[in-house]
Coordinates of C-alpha atoms in Angstrom, one line a residue:
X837 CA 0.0 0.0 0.0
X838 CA 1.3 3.9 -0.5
X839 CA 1.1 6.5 2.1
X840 CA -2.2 7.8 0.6
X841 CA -4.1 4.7 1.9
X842 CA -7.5 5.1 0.6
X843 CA -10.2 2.8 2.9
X844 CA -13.9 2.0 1.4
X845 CA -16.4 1.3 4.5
X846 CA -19.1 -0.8 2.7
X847 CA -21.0 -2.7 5.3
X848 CA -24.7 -4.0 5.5
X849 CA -26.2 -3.9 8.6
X850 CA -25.9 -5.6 11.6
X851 CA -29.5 -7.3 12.1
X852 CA -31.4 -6.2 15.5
X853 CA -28.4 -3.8 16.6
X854 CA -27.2 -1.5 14.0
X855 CA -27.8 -0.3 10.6
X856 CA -25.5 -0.3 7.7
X857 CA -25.2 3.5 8.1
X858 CA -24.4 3.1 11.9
X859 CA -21.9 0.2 11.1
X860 CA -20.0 2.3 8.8
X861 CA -19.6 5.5 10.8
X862 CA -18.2 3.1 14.1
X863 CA -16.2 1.8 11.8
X864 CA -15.2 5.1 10.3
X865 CA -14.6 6.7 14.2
X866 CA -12.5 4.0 15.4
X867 CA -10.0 3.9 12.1
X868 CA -9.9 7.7 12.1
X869 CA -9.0 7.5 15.9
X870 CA -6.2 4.8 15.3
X871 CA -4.8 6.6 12.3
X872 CA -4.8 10.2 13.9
X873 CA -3.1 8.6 17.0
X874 CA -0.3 7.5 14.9
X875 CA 0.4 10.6 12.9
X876 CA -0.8 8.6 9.3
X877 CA -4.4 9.4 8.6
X878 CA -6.2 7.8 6.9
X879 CA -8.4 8.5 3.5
X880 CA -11.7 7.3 4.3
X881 CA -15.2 6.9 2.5
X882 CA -18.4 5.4 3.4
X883 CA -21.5 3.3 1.1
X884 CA -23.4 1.7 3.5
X885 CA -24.6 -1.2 1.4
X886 CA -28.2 -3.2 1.2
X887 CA -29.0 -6.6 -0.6
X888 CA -32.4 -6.0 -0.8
X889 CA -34.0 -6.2 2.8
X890 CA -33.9 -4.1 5.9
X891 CA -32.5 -1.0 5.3
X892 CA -32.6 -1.0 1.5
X893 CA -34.4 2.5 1.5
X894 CA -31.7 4.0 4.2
X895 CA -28.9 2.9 2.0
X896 CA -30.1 4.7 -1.0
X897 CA -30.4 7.5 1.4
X898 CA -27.5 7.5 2.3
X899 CA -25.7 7.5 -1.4
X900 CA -27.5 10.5 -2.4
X901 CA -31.3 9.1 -3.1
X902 CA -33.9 11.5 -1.9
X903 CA -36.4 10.1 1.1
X904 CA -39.5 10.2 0.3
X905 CA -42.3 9.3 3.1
X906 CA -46.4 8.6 2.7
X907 CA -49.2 6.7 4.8
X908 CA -49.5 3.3 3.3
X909 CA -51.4 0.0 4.4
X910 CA -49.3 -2.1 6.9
X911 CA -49.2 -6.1 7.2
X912 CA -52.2 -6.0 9.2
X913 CA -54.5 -3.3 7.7
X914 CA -53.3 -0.6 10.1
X915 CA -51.7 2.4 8.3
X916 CA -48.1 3.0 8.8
X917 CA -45.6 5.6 7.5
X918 CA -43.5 4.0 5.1
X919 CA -41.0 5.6 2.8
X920 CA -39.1 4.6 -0.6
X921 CA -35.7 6.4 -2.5
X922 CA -35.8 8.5 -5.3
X923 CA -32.8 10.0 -7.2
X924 CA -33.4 11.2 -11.1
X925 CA -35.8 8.2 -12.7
X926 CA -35.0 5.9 -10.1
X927 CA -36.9 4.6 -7.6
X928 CA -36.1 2.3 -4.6
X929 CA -38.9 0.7 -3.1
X930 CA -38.1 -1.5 0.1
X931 CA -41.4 -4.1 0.7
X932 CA -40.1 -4.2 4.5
X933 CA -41.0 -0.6 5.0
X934 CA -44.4 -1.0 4.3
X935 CA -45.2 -4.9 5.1
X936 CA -42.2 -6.3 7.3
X937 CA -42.2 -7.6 10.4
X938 CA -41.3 -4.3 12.1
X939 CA -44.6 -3.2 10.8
X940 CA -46.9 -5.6 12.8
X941 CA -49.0 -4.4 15.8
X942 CA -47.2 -5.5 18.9
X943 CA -44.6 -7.7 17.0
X944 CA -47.9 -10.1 16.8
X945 CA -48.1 -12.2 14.0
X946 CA -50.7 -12.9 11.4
X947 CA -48.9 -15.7 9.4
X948 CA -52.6 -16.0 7.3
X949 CA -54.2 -12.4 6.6
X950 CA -50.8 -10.2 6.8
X951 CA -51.2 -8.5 3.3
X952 CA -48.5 -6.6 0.8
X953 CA -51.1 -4.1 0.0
X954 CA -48.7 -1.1 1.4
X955 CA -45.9 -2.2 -0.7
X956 CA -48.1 -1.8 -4.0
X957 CA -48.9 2.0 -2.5
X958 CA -45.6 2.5 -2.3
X959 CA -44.9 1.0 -6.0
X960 CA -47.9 3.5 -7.2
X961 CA -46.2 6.5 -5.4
X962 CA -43.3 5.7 -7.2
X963 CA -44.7 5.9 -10.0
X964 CA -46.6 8.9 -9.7
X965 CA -43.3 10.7 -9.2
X966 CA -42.0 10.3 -11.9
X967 CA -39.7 7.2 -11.8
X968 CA -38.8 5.4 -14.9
X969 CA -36.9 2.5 -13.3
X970 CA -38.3 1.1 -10.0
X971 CA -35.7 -1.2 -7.9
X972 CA -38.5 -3.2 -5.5
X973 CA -35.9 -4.5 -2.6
X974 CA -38.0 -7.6 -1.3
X975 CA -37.0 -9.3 2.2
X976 CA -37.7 -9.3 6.2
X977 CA -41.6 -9.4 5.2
X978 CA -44.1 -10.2 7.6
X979 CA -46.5 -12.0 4.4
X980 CA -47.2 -14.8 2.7
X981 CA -49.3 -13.8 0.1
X982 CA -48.0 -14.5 -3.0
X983 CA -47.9 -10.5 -3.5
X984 CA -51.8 -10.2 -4.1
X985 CA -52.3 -7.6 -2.1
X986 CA -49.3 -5.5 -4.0
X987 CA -51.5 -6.8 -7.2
X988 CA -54.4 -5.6 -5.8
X989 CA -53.0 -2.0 -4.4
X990 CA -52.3 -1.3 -8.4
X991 CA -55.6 -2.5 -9.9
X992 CA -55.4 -6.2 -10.4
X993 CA -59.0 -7.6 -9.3
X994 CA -58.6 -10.9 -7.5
X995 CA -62.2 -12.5 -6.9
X996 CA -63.8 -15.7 -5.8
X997 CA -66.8 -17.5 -6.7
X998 CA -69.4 -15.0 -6.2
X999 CA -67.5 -12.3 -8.0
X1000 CA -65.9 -10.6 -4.5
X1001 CA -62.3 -9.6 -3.4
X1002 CA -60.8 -12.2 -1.5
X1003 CA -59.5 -11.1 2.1
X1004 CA -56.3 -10.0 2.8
X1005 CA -53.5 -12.7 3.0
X1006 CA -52.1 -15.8 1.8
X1007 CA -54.8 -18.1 3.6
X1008 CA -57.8 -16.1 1.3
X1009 CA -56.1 -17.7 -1.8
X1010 CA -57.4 -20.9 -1.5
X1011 CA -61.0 -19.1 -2.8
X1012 CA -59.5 -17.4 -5.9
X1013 CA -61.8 -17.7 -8.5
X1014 CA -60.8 -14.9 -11.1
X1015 CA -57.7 -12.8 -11.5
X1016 CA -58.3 -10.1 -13.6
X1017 CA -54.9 -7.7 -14.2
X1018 CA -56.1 -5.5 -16.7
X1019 CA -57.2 -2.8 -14.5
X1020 CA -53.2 -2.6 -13.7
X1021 CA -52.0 1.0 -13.2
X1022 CA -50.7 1.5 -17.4
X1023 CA -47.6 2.9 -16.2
X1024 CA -46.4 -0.5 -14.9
X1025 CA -45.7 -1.3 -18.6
X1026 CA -43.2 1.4 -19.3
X1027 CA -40.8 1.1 -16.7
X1028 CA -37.9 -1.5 -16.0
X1029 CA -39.1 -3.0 -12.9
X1030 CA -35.9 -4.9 -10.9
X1031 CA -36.5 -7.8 -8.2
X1032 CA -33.8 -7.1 -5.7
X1033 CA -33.7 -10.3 -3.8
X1034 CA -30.7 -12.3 -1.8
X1035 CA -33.1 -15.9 -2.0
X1036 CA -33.8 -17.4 -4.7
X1037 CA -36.6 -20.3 -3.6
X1038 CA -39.6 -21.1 -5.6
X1039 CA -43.2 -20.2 -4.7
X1040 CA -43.9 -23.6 -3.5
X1041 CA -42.7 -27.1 -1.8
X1042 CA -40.3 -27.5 0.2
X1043 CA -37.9 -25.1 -0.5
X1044 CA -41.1 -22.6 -1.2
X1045 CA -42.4 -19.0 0.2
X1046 CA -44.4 -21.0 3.0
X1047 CA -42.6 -23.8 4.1
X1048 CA -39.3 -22.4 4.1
X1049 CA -40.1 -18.6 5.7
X1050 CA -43.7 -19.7 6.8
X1051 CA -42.3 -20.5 10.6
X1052 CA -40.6 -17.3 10.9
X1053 CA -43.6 -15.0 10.6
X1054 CA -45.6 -17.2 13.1
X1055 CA -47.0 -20.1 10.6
X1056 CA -47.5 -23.4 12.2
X1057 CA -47.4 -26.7 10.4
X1058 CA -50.9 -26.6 9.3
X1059 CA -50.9 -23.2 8.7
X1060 CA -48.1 -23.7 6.3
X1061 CA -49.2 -26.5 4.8
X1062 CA -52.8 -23.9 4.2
X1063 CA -50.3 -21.2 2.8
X1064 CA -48.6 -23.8 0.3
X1065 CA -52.0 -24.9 -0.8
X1066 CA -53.3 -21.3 -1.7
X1067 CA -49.9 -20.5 -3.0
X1068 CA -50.3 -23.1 -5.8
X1069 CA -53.9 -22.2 -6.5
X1070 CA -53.1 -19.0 -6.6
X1071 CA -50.3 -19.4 -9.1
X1072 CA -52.8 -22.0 -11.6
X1073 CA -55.1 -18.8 -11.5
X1074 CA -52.7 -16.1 -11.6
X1075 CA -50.6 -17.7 -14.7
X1076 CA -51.1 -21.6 -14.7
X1077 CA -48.1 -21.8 -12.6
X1078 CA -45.5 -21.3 -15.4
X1079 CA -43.7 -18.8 -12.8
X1080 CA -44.2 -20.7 -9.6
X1081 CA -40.5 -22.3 -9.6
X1082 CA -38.4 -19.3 -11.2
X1083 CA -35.5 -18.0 -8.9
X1084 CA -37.1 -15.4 -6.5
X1085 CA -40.7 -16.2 -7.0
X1086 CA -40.4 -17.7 -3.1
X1087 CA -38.9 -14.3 -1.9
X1088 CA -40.8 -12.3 0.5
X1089 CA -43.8 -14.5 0.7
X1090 CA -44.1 -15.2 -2.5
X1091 CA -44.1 -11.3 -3.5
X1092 CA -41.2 -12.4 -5.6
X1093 CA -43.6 -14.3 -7.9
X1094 CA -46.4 -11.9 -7.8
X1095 CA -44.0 -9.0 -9.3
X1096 CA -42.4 -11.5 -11.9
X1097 CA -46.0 -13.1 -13.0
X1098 CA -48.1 -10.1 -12.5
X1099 CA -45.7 -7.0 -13.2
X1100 CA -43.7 -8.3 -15.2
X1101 CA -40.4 -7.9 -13.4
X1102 CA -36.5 -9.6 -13.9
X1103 CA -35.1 -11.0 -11.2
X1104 CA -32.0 -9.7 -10.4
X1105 CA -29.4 -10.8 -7.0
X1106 CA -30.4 -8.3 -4.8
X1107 CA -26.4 -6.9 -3.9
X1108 CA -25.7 -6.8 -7.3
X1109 CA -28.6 -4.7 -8.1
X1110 CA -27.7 -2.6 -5.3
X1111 CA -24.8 -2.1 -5.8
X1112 CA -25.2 -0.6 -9.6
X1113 CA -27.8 1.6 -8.1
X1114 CA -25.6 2.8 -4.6
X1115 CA -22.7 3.3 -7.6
X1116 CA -20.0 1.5 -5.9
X1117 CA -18.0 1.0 -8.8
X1118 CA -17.3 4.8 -8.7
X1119 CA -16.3 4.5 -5.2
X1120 CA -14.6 1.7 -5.3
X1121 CA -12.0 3.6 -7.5
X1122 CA -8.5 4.5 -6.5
X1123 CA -9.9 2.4 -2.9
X1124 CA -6.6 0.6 -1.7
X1125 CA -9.0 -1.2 1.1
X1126 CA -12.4 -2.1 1.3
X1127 CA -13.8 -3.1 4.9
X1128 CA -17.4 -4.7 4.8
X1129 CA -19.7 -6.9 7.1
X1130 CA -22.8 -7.8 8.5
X1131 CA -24.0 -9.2 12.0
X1132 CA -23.3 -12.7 11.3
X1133 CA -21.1 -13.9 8.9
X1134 CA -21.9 -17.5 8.1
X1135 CA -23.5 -19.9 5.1
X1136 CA -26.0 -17.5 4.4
X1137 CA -23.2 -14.9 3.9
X1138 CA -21.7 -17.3 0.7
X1139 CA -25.4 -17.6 -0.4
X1140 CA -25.9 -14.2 -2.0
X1141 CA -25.7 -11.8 1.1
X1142 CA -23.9 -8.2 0.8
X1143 CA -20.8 -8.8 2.4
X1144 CA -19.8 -11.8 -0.6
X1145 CA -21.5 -9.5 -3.2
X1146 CA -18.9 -6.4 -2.1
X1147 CA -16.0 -8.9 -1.9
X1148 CA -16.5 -10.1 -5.4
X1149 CA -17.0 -6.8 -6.9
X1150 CA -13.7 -5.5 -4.9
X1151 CA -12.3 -9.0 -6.2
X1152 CA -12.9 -8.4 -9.8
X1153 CA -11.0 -4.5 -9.1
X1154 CA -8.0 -6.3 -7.5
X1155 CA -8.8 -4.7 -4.1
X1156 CA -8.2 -5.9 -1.1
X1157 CA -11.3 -7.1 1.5
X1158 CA -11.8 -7.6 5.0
X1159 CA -15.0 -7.9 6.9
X1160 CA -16.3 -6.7 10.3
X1161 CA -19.0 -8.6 11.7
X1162 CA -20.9 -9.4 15.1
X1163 CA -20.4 -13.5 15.0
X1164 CA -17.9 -15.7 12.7
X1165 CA -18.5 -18.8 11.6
X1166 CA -16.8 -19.4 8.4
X1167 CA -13.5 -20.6 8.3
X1168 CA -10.2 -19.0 6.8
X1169 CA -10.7 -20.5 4.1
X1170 CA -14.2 -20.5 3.3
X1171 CA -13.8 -16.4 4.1
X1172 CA -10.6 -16.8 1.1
X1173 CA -12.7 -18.2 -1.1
X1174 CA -15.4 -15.0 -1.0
X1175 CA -12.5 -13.3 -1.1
X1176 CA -12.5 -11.6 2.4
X1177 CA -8.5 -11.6 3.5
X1178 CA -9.6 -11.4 7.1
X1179 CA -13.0 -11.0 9.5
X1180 CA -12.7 -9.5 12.9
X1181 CA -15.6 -10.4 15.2
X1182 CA -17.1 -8.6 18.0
X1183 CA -17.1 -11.9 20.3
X1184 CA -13.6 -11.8 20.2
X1185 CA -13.5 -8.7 22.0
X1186 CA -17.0 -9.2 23.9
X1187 CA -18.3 -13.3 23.9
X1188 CA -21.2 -12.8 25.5
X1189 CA -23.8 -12.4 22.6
X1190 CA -26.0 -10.1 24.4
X1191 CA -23.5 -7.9 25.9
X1192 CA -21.9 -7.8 22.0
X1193 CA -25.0 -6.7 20.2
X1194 CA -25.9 -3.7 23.1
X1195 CA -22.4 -2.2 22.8
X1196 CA -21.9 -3.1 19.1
X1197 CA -21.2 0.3 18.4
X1198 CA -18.1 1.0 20.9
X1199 CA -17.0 -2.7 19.7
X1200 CA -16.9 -2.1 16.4
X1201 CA -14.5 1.1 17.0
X1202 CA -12.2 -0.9 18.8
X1203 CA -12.4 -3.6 16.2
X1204 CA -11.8 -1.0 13.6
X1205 CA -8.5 0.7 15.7
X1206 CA -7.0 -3.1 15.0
X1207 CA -7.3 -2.9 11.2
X1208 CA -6.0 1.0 11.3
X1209 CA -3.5 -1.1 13.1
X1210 CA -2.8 -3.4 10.9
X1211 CA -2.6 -0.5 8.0
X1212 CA -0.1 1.0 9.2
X1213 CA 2.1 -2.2 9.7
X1214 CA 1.4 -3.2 6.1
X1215 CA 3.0 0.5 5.2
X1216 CA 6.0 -0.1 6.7
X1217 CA 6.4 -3.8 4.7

């Protein structure tokens, strides 16, 4: 490395104790404190980073995107205030804003009527602001229902026998009759719609929307085995089921599938996507270092998540990686592979897990004065 070490903070978040744009400026404190301390400062710059889930909307935020908030439907009917990004023609919608689990009542469940009605508002105020390309970042949803009530939200009519709506949520499915989608809002067809997603399960079985994520939003057995049911009817309505198995249609309670059969939307790995629209190549140039992370750096990491997608982008640019994150459970080599040089973990500094996520913050500093540390040896190789 030269003396003008240049260091790119890209981190996602650290799930249920920081955000990416918290992660980054700890990290950014405690290399800045390090560096100072030893008379070499360092050039730093920060893109919090986002594969598609929580905090999707805060990372576009954060790289220049404009916030822009509105009263939409939440999971359970209740209105919440939800927001999505906007820079230029772009638009980054976040589904978790409007139906995650951080939106339910209480933190109370409602595996079989939770709806994605507030994401399809905040798709339609995209749209009325002008956007031209809409990024919808899918994950952390507190649904199951195949995206109907997103369908719904833009004009699609979804009735049963009689000629009626069906209710809210995935369970309601089972009694879908007639899906009409040519009341969809016109704009839909004019504008490159992305699904930004880090899973890639099909709508259905045993690696599908219900059985899979069912359990986490409160689905028992039999109510999974329900959800699965509907899901398929659903999808032999919606399209004869010729997009049940593509890659994504799973994601976010099968909202995946309701964009790709009902919108029209492309798939895309949610990190990559991200990172086009964040525009890390651009700051990734001239970077002698790039330091990301997440909470937990594990299989799921390898599978998609933002910490591999940075690494492989870095990789390609011939920079240099290495990862900050709350847990490690990949080995040396599996973390080589990815092409992360080296993780630091807040349980080697802190192992009790619950003392490590409440002062994540000052952890990560310290954790960060290390790799300052370790900067300035490399300089003096």
């Amino acid at each position: 490395m030269t003396d003008a070490v240049r260091v790119l903070i890209a981190p996602d978040k650290f799930k249920g104790s920081l955000t990416a744009v918290d992660v980054a400026r700890h990290v950014a404190a405690g290399l800045r404190r390090s560096a100072d301390a030893a008379g070499k400062p360092l050039d730093i710059a920060a893109l919090p980073v986002a594969d598609g889930g929580d905090g999707t909307v805060d990372a576009a935020v954060a790289a220049g995107f404009e916030r822009r908030e509105l009263r939409v439907t939440g999971p359970t009917g209740a209105p919440v205030t939800a927001a999505y990004a906007l820079r230029g023609g772009t638009a980054v919608v976040e589904m978790a804003e409007a139906s995650g689990l951080r939106r339910l009542p209480g933190g109370v469940p409602a595996p079989l009527t939770a709806t994605t009605y507030g994401t399809g508002e905040l798709v339609r105020a995209a749209l009325d602001a002008g956007a031209r390309t809409l990024v919808l970042g899918i994950g952390g949803s507190a649904t199951t229902d195949g995206g109907a009530g997103m369908l719904g939200a833009l004009g699609a009519r979804l009735l049963d026998a009689s000629g009626a709506p069906v209710r809210p949520g995935g369970a309601a499915l089972a009694g879908l009759a007639t899906a009409d989608l040519s009341g969809l809002d016109p704009r839909l067809r004019s504008v490159d719609l992305v699904l930004a997603s880090d899973v890639d399960n099909p709508l259905t079985g045993p690696a599908g929307a219900a059985a899979v994520y069912g359990p986490q939003k409160g689905a028992g057995a039999d109510d999974v085995a329900l959800l699965d049911s509907a899901l398929a009817h659903y999808a032999a309505v919606l399209d004869g089921g010729a997009l049940a198995g593509a890659a994504g249609a799973g994601a976010a309670g099968g909202l995946g599938y309701g964009a790709l059969a009902g919108l029209g939307a492309v798939f895309r790995p949610g990190i990559e996507v991200m990172l086009d629209v964040l525009g890390f190549a651009g700051a990734l140039a001239g970077a002698d270092l790039v330091i990301t992370g997440e909470g937990s750096l594990d299989a799921q990491t390898l599978r998609g998540k933002a910490p591999a997608g940075v690494a492989a982008a870095a990789r390609e640019r011939g920079v240099p990686v290495v990862a900050v994150c709350g847990r490690l459970a990949l080995s040396a080599e599996e973390l080589s592979a990815a092409g992360i040089e080296r993780a630091y973990a807040l349980t080697s500094l802190e192992p009790d897990l619950s003392r490590c996520v409440a002062l994540a913050g000052p952890l990560l500093e310290r954790v960060a004065e290390r790799i300052a540390e370790r900067i300035a040896e490399d300089r003096l190789r």
